[in-house]
Coordinates of C-alpha atoms in Angstrom, one line a residue:
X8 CA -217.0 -4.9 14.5
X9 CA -215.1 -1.9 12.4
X10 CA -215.9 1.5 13.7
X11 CA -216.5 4.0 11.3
X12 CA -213.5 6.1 12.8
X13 CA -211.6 2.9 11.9
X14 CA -212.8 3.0 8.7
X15 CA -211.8 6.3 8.0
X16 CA -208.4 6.4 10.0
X17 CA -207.4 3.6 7.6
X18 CA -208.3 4.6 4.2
X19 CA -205.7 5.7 1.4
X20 CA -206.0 7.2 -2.0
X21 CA -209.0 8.3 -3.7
X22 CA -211.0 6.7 -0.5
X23 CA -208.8 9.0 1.9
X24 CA -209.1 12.3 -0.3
X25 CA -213.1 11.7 -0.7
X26 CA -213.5 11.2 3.3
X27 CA -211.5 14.6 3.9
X28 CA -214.3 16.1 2.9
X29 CA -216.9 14.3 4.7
X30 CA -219.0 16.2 7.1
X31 CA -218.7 16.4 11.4
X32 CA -221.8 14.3 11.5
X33 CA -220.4 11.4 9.5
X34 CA -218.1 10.1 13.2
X35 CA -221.4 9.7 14.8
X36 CA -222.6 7.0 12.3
X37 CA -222.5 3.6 14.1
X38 CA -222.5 0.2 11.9
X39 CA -225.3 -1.8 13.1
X40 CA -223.3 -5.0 15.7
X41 CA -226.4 -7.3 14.6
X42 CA -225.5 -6.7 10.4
X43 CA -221.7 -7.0 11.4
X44 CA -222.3 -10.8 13.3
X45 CA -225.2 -11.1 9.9
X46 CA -222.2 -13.2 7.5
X47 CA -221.3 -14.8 11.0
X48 CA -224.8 -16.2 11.5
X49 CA -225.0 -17.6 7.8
X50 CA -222.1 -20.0 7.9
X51 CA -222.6 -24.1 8.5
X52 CA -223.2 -25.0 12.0
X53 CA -223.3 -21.7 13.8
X54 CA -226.6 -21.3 15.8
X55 CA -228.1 -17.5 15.5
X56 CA -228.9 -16.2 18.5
X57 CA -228.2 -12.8 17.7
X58 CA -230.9 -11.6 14.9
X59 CA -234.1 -10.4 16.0
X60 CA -236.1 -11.4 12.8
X61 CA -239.1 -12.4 12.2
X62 CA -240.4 -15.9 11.5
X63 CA -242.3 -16.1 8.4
X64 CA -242.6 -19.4 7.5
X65 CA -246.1 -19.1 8.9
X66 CA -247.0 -16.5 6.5
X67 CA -249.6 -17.8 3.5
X68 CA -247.2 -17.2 1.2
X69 CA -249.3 -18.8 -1.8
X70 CA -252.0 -16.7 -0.8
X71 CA -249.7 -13.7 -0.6
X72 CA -248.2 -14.5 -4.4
X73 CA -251.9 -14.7 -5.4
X74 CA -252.7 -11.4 -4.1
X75 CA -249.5 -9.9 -5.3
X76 CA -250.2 -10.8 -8.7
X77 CA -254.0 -9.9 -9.2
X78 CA -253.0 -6.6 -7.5
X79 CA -250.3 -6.0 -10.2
X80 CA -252.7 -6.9 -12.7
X81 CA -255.6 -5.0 -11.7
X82 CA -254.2 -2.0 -10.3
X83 CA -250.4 -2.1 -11.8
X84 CA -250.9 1.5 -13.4
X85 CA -251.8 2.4 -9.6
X86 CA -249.1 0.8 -7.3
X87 CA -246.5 0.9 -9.9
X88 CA -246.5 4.3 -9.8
X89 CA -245.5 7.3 -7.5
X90 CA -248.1 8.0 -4.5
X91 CA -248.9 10.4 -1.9
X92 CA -246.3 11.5 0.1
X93 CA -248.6 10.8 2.9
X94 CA -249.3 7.2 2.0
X95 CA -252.2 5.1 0.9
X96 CA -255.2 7.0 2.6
X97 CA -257.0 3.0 2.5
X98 CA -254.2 1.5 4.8
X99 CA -253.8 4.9 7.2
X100 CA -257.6 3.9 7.6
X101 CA -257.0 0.2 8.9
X102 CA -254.2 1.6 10.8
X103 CA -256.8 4.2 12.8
X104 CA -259.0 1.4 13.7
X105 CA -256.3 -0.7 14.7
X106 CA -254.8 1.5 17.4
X107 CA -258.0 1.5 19.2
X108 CA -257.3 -2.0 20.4
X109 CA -254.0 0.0 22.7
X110 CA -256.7 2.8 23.5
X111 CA -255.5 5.1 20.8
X112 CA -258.3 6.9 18.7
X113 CA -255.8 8.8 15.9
X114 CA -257.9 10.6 13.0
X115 CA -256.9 10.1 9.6
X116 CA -254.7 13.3 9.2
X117 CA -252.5 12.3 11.3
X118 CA -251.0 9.5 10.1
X119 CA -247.9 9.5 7.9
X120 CA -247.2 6.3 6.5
X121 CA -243.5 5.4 6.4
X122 CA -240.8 2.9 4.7
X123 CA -240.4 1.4 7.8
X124 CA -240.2 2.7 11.9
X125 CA -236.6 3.4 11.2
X126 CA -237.5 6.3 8.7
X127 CA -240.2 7.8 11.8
X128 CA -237.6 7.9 14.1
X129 CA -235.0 9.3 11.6
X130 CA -237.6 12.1 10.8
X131 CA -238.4 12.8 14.2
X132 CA -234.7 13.4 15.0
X133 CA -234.3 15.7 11.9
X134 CA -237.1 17.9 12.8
X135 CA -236.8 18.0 16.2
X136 CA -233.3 18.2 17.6
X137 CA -229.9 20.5 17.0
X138 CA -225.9 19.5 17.1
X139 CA -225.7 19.1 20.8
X140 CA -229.4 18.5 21.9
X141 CA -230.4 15.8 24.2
X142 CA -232.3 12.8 23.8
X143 CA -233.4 10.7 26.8
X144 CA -233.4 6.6 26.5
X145 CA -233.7 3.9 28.1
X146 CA -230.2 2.0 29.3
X147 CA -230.2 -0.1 27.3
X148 CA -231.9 1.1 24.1
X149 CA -232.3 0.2 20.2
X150 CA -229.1 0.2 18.5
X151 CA -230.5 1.4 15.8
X152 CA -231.5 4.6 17.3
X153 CA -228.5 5.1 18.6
X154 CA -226.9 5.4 15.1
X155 CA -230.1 7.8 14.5
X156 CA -228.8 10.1 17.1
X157 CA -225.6 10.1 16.6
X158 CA -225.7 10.8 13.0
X159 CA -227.5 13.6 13.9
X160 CA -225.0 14.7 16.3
X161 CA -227.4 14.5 19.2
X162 CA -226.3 13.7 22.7
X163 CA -227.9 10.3 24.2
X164 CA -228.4 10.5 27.3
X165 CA -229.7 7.0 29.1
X166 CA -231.7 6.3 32.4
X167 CA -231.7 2.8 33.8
X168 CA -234.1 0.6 33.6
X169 CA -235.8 -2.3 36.4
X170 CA -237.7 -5.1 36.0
X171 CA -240.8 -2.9 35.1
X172 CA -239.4 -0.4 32.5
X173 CA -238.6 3.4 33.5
X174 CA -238.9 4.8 36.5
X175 CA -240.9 8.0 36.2
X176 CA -239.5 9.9 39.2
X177 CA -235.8 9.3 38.0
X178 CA -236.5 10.5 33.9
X179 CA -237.8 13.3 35.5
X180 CA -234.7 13.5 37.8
X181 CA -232.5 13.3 35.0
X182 CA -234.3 16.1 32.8
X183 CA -234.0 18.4 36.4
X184 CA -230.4 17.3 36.7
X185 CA -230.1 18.1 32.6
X186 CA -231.6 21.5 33.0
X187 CA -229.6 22.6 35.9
X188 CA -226.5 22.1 33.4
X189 CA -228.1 24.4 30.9
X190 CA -229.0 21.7 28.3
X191 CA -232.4 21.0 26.9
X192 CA -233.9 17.3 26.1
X193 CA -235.8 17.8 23.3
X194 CA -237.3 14.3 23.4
X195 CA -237.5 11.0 25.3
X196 CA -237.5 7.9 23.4
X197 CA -238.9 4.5 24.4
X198 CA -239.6 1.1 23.7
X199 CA -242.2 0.0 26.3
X200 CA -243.5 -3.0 25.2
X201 CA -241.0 -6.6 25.0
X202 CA -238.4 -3.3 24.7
X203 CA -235.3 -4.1 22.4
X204 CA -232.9 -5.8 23.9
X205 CA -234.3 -6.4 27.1
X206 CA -237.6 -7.9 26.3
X207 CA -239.0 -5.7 29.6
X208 CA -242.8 -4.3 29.1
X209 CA -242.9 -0.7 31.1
X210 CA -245.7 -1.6 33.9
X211 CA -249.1 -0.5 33.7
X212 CA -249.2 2.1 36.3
X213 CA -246.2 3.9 34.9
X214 CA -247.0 5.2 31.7
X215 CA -249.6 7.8 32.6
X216 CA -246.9 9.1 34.8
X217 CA -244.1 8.9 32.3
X218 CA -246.2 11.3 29.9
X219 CA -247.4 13.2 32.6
X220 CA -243.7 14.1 33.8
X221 CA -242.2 14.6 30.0
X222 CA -245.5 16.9 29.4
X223 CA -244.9 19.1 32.2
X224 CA -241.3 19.3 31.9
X225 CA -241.6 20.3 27.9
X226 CA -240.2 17.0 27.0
X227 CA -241.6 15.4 23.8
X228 CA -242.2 11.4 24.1
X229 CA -241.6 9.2 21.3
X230 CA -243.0 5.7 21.3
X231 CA -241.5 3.5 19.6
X232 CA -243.9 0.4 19.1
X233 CA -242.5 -2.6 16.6
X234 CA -243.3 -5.9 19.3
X235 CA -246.7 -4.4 20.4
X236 CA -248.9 -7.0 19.3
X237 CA -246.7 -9.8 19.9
X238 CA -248.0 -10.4 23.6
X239 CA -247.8 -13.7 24.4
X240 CA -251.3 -13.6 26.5
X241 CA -252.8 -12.0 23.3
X242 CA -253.6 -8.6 25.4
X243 CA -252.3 -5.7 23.9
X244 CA -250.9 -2.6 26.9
X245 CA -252.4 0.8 26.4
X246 CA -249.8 3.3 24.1
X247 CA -248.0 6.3 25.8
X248 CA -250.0 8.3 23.0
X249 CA -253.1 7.5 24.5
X250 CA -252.6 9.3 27.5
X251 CA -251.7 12.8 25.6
X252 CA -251.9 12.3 22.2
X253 CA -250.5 16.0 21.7
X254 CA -247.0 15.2 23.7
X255 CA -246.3 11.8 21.9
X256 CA -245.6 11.0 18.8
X257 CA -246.1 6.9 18.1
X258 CA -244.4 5.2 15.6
X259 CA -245.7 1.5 14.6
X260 CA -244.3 -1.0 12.0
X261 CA -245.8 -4.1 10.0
X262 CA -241.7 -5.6 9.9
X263 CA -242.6 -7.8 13.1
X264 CA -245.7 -9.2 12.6
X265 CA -246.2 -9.1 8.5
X266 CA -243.0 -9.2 6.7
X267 CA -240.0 -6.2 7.1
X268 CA -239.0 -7.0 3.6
X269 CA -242.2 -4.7 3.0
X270 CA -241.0 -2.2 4.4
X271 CA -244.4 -0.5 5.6
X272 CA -244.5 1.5 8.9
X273 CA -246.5 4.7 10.4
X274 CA -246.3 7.4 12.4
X275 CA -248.9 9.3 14.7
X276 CA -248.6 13.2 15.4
X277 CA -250.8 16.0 15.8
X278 CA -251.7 17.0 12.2
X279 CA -249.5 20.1 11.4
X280 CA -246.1 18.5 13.0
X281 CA -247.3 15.2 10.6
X282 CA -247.4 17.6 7.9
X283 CA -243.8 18.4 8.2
X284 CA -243.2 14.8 8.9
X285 CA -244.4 14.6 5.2
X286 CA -242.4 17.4 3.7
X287 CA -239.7 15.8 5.5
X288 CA -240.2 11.9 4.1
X289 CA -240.4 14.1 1.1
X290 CA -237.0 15.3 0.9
X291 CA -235.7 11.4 1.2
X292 CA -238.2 8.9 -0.1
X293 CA -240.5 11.2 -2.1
X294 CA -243.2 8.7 -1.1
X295 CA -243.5 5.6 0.4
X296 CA -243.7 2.7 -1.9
X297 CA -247.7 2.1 -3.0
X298 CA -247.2 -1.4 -4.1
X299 CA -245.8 -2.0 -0.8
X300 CA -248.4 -0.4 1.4
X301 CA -250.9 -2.1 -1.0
X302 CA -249.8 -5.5 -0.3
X303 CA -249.8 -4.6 3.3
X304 CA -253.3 -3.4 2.8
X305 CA -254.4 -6.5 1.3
X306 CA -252.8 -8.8 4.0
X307 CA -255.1 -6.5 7.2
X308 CA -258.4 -6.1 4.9
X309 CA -258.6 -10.0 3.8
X310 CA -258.6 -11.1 7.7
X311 CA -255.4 -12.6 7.9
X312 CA -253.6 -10.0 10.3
X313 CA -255.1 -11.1 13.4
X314 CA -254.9 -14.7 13.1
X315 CA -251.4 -14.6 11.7
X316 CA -250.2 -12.5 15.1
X317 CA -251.9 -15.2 17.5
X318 CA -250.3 -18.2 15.8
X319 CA -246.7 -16.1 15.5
X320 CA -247.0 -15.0 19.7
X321 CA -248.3 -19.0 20.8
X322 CA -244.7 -19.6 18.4
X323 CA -242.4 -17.0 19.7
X324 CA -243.9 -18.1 23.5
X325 CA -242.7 -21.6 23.4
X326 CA -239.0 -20.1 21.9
X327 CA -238.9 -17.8 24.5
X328 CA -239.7 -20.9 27.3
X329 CA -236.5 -22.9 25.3
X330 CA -234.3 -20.2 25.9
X331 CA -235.4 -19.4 29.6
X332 CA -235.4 -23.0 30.2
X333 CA -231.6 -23.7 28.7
X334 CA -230.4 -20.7 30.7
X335 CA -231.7 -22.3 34.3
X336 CA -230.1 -25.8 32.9
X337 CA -227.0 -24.4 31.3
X338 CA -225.6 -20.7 32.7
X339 CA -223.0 -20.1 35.3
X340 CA -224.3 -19.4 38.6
X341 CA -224.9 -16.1 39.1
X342 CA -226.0 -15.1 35.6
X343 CA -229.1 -13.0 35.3
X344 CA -231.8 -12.7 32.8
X345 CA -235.0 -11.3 31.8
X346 CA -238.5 -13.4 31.8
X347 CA -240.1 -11.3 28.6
X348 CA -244.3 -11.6 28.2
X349 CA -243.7 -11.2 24.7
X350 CA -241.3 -10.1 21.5
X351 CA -238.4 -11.7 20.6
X352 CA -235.5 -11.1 23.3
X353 CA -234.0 -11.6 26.5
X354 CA -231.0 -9.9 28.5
X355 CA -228.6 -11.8 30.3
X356 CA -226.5 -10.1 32.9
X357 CA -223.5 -11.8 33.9
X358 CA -222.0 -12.3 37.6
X359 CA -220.7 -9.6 39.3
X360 CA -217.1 -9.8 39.9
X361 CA -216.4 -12.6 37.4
X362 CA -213.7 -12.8 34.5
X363 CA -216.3 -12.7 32.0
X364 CA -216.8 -10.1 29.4
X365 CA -219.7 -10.4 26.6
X366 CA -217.6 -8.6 24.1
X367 CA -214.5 -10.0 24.5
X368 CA -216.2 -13.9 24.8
X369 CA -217.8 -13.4 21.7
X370 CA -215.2 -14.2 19.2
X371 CA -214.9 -17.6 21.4
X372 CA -218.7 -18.5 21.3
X373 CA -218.5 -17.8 17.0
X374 CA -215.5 -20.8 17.4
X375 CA -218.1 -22.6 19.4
X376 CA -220.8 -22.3 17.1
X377 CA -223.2 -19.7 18.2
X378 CA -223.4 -15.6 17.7
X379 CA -225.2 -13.5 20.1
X380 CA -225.1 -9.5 20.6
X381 CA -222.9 -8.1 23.3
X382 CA -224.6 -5.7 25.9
X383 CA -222.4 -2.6 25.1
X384 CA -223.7 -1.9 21.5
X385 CA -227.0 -0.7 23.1
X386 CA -225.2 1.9 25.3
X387 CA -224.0 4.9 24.7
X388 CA -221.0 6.3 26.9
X389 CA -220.0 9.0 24.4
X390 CA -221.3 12.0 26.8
X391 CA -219.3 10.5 29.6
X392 CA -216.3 10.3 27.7
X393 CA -216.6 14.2 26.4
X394 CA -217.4 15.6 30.1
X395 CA -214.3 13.6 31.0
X396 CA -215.9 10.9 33.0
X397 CA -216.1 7.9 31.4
X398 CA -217.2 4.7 32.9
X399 CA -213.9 2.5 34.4
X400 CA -216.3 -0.8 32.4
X401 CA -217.8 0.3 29.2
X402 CA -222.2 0.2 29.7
X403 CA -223.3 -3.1 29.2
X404 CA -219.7 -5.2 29.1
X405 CA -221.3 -7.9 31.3
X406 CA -224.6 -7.8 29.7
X407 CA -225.6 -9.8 26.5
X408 CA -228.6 -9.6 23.9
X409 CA -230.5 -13.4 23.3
X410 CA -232.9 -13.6 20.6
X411 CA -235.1 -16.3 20.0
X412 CA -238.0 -15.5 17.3
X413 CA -236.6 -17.1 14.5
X414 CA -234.7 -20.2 15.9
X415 CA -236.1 -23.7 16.4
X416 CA -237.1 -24.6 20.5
X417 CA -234.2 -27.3 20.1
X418 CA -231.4 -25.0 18.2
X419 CA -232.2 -22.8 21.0
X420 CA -231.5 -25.0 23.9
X421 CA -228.5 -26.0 21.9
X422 CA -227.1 -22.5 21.5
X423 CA -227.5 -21.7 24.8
X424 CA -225.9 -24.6 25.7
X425 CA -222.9 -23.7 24.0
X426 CA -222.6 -20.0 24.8
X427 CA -223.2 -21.3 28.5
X428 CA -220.0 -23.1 28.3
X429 CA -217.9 -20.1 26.8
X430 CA -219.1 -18.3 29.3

């Protein structure tokens, strides 16, 4: 993977005299390690275990060309056209109703439709943080927030995880510890269901004490919600914003269960701070696109969302049971990994003490025909390198990412197999 600061160390001519002039901010960008292994994961032979996409071949995709059509047709002059910044009012509705089933009750003015979760969380860092303001995540996190927060030139600073998601008393240890040196956490931000990478669902009894600490400490919470409905017992876990819907803002996405070619995705915040959110989304997308939401729209109202989610969990379920089973059969002694109840990953840890490094056996599992995500691109040790402590391993060197939504139950076993004997 090139770093940016590669990148720009290494360019000449018109390239070099253009990037003089880039701003502070444009260091902190981070390419995305699951786009760079992307061209990897397309050649003959080589068994993707690194994408966490979607598998749509259980969409109705005649149905969905039907509907596409007649909507162009009947409403072209409509969804062809600019919208609301806010987004279709119709589809913010279905969205209201559907985050009862996580015990949410949101009204309809505060929902902010978006092109995608990705856009939320980028607005939410724009209106909420300064150069040098802290985030809190989870270790390990999103690597695409990570690039969010560094672009923004926010420090990440990450708690560990267990078995069962945050620990309550330790985030609030951390923002204690935090405060003590002066600096201020503007937000926390979480996965808690299937969480990306680790595929870990933050237990039950935790979450009202997880908003309960960030509330009192003046620490905003933002949910992040993509794998939600993608339990594999079909029960869906109450949202953080539930519990305080005035200290968390939720952001939810149709790219995991419906299609993320769409591009359709929401947030949830009181209704003046969605209002910026707005004026915000403004400034980038001028609106979200209607002919997307309205195909979205068409997909929940016509019946086929729920339905389509059970048959895509019962799916990803019996991947998931491939990959667990492959890594009892296959992985060194020693190695470690994560029983998900749902979404699309799991998170190996390797053995203590051993030779072997995720990064470095990566180039040696592509020659064996499989791609995977090393542990470290969902870490951030850029604080501990700038207070002059960094880590003697980078975060996450023995750790690796496995996804298995969008692979075949045999591939799977087979890619597992191989990495297994890099490894």
């Amino acid at each position: 993977m090139v770093s940016i600061q590669e990148l720009m160390s290494g360019a000449t001519g018109a390239d070099a005299r253009l990037m003089q002039g880039f701003a502070t901010r444009a260091s902190g960008f981070r390419p995305s390690p699951v786009r760079d292994v992307f061209e990897v994961s397309m050649r003959p032979g080589i068994i993707s275990l690194a994408g966490g996409n979607p598998d749509l071949e259980l969409l109705p995709l005649d149905r969905l060309g039907q509907m596409a059509s007649e909507i162009i047709a009947k409403e072209g002059l409509e969804v062809l056209q600019y919208g609301s910044g806010a987004g279709l009012e119709e589809l913010a509705e279905l969205v209201c109703g559907f985050m009862e089933s996580e015990g949410s009750r949101p009204k309809l003015d505060e929902i902010q439709m978006t092109a995608g979760s990705q856009m939320g969380l980028d607005l939410v860092t724009k209106l909420f943080t300064d150069p040098g303001d802290v985030v809190l995540a989870e270790g390990p996190t999103y690597t695409g927030a990570l690039g969010v927060f560094e672009g923004y030139e926010v420090e990440v600073q990450q708690v560990e995880m267990d078995e069962q998601g945050l620990v309550p008393g330790q985030v609030e240890e951390r923002i204690k510890q935090l405060a003590a040196e002066g600096k201020k956490v503007k937000f926390l931000y979480t996965i808690p269901n299937f969480q990306n990478p680790t595929g870990v669902t933050l237990a039950d009894d935790r979450r009202a004490e997880l908003v309960r600490v960030c509330r009192e400490n003046d620490v905003l919470v933002v949910e992040d919600n993509p794998y939600g409905q993608l339990g594999f017992d079909g029960e869906r876990h109450r949202s953080l914003h539930s519990y305080d819907p005035d200290a968390v803002i939720y952001l939810g996405s149709f790219s995991k269960v419906f299609s993320p070619g769409v591009r359709v995705g929401w947030m949830v915040a009181p209704p003046r701070v969605r209002k910026f959110l707005q004026i915000a989304g403004e400034a980038v997308t001028i609106c979200p696109s209607v002919l997307s939401q309205r195909l979205v729209l068409g997909f929940m109202s016509e019946g086929m969302w729920e339905p389509h989610t059970r048959k895509t969990s019962t799916l990803y379920q019996e991947r998931c049971e491939a990959v667990l089973n492959a890594c009892e059969q296959h992985m060194p002694e020693g190695t470690q990994w994560t029983v998900p109840e749902g979404g699309f990953f799991t998170w190996l840890t390797l053995p203590e003490g051993g030779a072997a490094d995720a990064e470095k056996a990566l180039p040696r599992a592509i020659d064996a025909g499989v791609v995977f995500v090393p542990g470290t691109a969902f870490y951030d040790d850029a604080a501990a390198h700038r207070a002059g402590n960094p880590p003697a391993v980078p975060s996450g060197a023995r750790n690796l990412r496995l996804a298995f939504s969008s692979v075949s139950p045999e591939k799977l076993s087979e890619g597992v197999e191989r990495l297994a004997k890099v490894l």
